[in-house]
Tab-separated table of C-alpha atoms in Angstrom:
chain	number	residue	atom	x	y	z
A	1	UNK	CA	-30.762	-168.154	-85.329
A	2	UNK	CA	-28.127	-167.779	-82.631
A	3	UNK	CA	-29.885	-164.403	-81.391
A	4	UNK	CA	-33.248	-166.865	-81.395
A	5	UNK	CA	-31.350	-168.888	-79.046
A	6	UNK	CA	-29.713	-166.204	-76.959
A	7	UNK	CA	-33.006	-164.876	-76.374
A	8	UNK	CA	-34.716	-168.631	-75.398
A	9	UNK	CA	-33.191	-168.547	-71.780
A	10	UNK	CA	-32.921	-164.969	-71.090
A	11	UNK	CA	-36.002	-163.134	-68.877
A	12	UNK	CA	-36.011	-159.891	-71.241
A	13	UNK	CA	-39.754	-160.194	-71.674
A	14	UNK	CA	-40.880	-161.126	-67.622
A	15	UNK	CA	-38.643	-157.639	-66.372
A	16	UNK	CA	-41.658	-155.207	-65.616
A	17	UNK	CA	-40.236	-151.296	-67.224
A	18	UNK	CA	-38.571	-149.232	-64.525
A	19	UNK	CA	-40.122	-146.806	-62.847
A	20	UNK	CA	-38.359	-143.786	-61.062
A	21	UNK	CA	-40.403	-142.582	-57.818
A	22	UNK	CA	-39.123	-139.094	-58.063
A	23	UNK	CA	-40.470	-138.633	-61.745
A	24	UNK	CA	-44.071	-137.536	-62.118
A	25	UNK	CA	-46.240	-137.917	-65.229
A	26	UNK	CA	-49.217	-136.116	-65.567
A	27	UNK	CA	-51.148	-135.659	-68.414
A	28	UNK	CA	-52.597	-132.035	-67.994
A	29	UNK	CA	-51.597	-129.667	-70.394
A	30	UNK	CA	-48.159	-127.968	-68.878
A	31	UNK	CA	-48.258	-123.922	-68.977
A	32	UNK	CA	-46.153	-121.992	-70.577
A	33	UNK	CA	-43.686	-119.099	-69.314
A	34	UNK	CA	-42.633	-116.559	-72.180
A	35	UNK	CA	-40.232	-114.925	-69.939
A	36	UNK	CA	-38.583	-115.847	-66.593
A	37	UNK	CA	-37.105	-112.810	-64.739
A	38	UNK	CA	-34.814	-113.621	-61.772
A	39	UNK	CA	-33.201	-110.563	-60.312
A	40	UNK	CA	-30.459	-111.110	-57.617
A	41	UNK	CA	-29.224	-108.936	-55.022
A	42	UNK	CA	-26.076	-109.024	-52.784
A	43	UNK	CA	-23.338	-106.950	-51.412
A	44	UNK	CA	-20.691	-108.139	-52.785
A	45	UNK	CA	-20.269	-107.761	-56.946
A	46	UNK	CA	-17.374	-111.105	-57.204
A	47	UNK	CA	-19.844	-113.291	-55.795
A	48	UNK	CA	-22.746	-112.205	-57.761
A	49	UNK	CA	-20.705	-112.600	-60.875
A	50	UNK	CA	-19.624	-116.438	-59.804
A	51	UNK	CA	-23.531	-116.859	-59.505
A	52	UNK	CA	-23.883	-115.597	-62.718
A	53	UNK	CA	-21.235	-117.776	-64.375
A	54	UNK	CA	-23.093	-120.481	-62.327
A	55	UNK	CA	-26.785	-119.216	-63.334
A	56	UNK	CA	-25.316	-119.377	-67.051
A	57	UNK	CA	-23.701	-122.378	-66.821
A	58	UNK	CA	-27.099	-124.567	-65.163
A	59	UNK	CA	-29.241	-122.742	-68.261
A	60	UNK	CA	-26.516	-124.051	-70.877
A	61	UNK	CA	-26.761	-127.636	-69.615
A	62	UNK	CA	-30.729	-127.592	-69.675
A	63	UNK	CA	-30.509	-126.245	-73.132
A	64	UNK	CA	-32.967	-123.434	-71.711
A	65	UNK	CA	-32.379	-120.026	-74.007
A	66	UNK	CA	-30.636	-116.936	-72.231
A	67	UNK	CA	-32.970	-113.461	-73.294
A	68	UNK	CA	-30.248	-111.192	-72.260
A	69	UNK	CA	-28.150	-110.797	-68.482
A	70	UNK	CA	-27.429	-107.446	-67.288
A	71	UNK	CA	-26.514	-105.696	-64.620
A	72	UNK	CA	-28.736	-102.751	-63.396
A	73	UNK	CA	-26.845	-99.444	-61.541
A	74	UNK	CA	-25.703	-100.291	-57.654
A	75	UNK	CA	-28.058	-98.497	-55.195
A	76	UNK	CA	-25.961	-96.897	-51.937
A	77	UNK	CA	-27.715	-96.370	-48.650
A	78	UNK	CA	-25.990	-93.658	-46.861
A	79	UNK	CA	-26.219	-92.080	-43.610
A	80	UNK	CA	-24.955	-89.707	-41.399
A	81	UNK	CA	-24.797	-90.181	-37.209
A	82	UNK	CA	-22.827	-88.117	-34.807
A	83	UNK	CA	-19.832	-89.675	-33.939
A	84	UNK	CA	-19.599	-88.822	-29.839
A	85	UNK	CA	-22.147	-90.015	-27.749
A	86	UNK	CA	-22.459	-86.260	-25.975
A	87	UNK	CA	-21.688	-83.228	-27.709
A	88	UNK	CA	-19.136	-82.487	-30.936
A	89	UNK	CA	-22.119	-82.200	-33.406
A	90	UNK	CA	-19.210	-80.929	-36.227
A	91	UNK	CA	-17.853	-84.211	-36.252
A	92	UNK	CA	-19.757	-86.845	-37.003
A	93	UNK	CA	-19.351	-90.346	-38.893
A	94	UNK	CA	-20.597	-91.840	-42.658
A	95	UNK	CA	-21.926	-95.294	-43.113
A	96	UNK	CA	-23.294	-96.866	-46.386
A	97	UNK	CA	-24.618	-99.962	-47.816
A	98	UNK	CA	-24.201	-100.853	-51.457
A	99	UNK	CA	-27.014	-103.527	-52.969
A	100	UNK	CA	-25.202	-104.900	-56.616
A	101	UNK	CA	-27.841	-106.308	-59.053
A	102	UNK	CA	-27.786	-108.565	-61.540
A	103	UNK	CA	-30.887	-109.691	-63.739
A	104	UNK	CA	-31.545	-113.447	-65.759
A	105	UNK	CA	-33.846	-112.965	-68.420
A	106	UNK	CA	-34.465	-116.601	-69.812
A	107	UNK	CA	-37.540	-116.580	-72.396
A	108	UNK	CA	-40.177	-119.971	-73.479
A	109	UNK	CA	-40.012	-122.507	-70.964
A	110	UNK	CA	-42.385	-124.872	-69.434
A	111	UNK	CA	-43.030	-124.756	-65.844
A	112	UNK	CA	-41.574	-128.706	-65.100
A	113	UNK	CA	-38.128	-127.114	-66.354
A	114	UNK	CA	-38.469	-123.717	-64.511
A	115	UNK	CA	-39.611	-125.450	-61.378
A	116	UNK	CA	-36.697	-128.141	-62.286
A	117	UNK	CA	-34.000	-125.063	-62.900
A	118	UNK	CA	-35.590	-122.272	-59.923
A	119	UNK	CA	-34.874	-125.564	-57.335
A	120	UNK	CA	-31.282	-125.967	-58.719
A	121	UNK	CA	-30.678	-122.276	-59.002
A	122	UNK	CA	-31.846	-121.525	-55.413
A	123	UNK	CA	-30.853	-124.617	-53.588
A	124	UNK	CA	-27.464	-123.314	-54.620
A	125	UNK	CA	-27.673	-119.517	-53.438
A	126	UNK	CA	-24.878	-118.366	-51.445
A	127	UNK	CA	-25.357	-116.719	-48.309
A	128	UNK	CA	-26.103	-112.804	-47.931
A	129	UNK	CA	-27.818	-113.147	-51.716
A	130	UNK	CA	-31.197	-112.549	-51.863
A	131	UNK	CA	-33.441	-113.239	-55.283
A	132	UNK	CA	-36.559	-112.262	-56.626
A	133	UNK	CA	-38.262	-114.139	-59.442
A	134	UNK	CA	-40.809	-113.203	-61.933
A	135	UNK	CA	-42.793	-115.529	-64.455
A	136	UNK	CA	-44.275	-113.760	-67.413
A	137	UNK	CA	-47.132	-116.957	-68.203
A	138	UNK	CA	-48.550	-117.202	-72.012
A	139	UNK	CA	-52.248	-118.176	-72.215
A	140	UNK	CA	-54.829	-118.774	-74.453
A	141	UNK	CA	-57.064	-115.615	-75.603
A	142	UNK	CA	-60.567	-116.531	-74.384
A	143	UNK	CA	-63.099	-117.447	-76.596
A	144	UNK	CA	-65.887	-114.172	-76.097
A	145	UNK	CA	-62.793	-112.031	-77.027
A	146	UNK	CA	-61.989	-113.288	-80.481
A	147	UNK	CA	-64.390	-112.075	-82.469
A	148	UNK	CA	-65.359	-107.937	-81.777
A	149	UNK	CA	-68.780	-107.429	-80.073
A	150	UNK	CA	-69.993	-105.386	-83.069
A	151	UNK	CA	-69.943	-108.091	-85.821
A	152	UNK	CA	-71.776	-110.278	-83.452
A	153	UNK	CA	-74.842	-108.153	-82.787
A	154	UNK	CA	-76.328	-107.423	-85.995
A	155	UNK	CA	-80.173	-108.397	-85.232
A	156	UNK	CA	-80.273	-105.277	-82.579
A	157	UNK	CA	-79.249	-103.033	-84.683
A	158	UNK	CA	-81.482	-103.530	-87.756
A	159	UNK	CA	-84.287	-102.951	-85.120
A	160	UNK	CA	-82.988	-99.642	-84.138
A	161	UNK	CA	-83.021	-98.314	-87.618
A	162	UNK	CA	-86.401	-99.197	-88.357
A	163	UNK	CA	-87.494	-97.741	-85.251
B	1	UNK	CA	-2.922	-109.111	-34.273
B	2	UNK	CA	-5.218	-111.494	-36.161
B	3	UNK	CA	-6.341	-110.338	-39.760
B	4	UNK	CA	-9.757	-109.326	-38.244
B	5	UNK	CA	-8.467	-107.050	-35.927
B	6	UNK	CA	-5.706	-105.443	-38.208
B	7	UNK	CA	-7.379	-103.819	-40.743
B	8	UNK	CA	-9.992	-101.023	-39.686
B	9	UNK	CA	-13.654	-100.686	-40.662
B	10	UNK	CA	-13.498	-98.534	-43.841
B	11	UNK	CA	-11.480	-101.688	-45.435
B	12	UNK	CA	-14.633	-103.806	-45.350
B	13	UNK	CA	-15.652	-104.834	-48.655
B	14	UNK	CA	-12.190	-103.903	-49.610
B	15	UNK	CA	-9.266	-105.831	-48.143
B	16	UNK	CA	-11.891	-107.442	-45.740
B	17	UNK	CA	-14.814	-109.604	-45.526
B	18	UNK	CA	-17.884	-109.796	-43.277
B	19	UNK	CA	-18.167	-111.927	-40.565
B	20	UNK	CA	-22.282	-112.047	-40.683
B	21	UNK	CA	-23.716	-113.231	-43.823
B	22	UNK	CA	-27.707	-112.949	-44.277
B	23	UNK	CA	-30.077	-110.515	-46.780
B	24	UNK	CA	-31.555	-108.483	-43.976
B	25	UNK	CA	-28.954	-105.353	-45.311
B	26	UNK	CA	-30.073	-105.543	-48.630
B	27	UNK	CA	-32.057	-102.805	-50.480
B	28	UNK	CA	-35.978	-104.233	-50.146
B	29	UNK	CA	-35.503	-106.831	-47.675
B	30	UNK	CA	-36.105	-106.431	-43.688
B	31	UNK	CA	-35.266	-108.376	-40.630
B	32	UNK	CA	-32.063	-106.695	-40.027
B	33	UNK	CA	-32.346	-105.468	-36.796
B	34	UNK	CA	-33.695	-109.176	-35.654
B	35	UNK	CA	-30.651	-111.026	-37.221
B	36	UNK	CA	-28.474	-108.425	-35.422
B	37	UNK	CA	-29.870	-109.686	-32.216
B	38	UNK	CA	-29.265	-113.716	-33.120
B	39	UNK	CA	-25.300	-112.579	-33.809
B	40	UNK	CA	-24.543	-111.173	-30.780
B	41	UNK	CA	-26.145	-113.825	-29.031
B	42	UNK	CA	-24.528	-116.445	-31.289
B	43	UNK	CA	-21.287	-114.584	-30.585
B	44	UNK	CA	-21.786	-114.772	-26.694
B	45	UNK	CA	-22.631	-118.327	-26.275
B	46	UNK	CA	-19.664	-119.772	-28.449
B	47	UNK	CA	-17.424	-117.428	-26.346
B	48	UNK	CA	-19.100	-119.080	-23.397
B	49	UNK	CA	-19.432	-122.712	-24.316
B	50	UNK	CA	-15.772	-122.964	-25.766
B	51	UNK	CA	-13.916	-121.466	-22.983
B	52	UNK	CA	-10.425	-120.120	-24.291
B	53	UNK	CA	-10.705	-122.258	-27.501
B	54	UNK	CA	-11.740	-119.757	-30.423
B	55	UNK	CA	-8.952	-118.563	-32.182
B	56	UNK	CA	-10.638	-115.723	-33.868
B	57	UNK	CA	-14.128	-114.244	-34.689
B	58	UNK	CA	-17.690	-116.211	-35.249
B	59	UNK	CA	-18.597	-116.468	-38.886
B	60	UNK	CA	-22.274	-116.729	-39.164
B	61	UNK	CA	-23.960	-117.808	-42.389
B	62	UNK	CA	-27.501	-117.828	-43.508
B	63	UNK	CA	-28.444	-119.922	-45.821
B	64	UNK	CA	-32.506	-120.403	-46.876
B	65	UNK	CA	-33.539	-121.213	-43.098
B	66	UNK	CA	-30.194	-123.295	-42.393
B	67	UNK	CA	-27.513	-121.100	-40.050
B	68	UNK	CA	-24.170	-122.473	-40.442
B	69	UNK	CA	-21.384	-120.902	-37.779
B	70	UNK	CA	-17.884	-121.407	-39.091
B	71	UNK	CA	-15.543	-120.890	-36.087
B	72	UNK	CA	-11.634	-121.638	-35.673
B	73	UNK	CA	-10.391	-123.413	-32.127
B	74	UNK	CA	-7.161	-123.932	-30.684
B	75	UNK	CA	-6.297	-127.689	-30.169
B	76	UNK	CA	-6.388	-127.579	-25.897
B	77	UNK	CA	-9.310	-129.749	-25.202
B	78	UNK	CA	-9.310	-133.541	-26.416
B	79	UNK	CA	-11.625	-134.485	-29.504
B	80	UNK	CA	-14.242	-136.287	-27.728
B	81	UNK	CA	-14.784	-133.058	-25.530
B	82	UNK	CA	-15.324	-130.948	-28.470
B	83	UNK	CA	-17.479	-133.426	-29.914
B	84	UNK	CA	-19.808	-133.214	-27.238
B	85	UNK	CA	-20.049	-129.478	-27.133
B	86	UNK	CA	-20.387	-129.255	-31.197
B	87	UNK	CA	-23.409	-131.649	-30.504
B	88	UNK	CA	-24.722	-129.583	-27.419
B	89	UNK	CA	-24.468	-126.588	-29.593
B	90	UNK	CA	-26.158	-127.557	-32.736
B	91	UNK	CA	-28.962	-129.491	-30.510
B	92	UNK	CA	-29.520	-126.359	-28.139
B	93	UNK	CA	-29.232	-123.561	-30.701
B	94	UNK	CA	-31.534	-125.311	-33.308
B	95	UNK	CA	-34.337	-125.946	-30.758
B	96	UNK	CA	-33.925	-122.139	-29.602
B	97	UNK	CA	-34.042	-121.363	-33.099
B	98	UNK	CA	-36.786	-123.126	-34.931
B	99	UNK	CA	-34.368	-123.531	-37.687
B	100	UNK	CA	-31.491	-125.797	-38.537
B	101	UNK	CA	-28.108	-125.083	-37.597
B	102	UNK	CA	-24.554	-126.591	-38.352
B	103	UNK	CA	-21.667	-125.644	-36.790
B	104	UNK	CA	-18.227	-126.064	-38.956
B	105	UNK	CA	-15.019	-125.935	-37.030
B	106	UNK	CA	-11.509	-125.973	-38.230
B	107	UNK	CA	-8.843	-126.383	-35.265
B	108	UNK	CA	-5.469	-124.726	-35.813
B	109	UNK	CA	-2.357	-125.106	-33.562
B	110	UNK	CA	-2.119	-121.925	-32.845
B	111	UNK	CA	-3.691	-118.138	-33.087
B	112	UNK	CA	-3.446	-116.953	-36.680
B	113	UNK	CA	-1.203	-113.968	-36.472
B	114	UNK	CA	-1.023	-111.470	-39.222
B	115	UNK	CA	0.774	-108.534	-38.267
B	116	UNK	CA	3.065	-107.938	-35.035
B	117	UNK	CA	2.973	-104.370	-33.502
């Protein structure tokens, strides 16, 4: 009876519910990614592996499931020029660029979190990092492949027996 | 001699940094040649439009399509001048640009010196 009369005065029932702008509901089925493959690329191997930590970290928090992170071979561009601008061609001078990789694998999302993780991920990309992302989508086998051709056909063949 | 200028080239990536950040060097990726021509530019007009006030080298940072240039000046000109020249740079260099750009300065009493010869 005193929560009766709390309630009397109070406006709980005239508030209209809240709505956020920035959240979208639609009511299309959302596809599904089996895997999402993000493979980053920099020169520098201590600040790819504080963008892994990072990348880690984000995937954690959204409760999205890690496949497996690892770290493909360095590739090192070298080359060879002289190094006077006339003659001496015996001496000349080396220069090379390292690329460091490291690959996310994360496997079954939706594509509201990947969209919602990707934005995070890449908003936050430090400079001379470059990333490449690839989304492995699961759909629905079509309906003329389910059943073979040859158990569907049986009319044609009886007709090419007799004859 | 500042840090820049005391250790030699075949220490980069070792005891030293770069002072150009972007993803044109990278295995796959092209526009190299193109951001080499926006540094030296870069690097010309803030040794033009700060006259005797950097204290050492340009950073330059790419970041997505915003450039940020991180630059260290000496404390000679009075805050409301630099003001206007940060603003003059950001407007003028973004408009040349088509892209966004930030400038982020740090002012320091004097040069930075790291080893005496």
């Amino acid at each position: 009876n005193l929560m009766g009369a709390r309630l009397a005065g109070s406006h709980v029932d005239t508030q209209e519910p809240k709505t956020n702008p920035l959240v979208s509901l639609s009511d299309e089925p959302e596809t599904l990614y089996k895997r999402l493959s993000i493979l980053v690329k920099g020169h520098d191997k201590a600040v790819l592996d504080s963008y892994e930590y990072f990348a880690v970290l984000a995937a954690k928090e959204l409760g999205i499931s890690i496949e497996k992170v690892e770290k493909p071979p360095k590739t090192i561009e070298r080359f060879t020029l002289l190094k006077s601008v006339h003659i001496y061609k015996k001496h000349r001078v080396q220069y090379e660029m390292r690329t460091h990789y490291m690959c996310l694998e994360l496997k079954y999302l939706t594509s509201s979190t990947a969209a919602v993780y990707l934005e995070y991920v890449q908003r936050n990309l430090p400079e001379g990092v470059a990333m490449e992302v690839k989304k492995t989508k699961i759909e629905r086998i079509p309906e003329h492949i389910k059943k073979p051709v040859w158990d569907t056909l049986p009319q044609v063949e009886e007709a090419e027996v007799k004859s | 001699m500042t840090y820049e200028q005391a250790h030699p080239p075949h220490y980069i990536a070792h005891r030293k940094g770069w002072l150009s950040l972007h993803t044109g060097n990278l295995h796959g990726e092209a526009g190299a040649a193109e951001r080499a021509v926006e540094d030296s530019f870069l690097r010309r007009f803030m040794y033009g439009t700060f006259p005797g006030l950097l204290a050492d080298e340009v950073v330059l940072k790419r970041r997505g399509n915003l450039l940020v240039i991180c630059a260290l000046l000496s404390r000679a000109l009075p805050p409301s001048k630099i003001y206007f020249l940060v603003g003059y740079t950001e407007t003028l260099l973004s408009h040349f640009y088509k892209c966004p750009v930030r400038l982020e300065l740090q002012t320091v009493p004097a040069r930075v010196v790291y080893k005496y010869l």
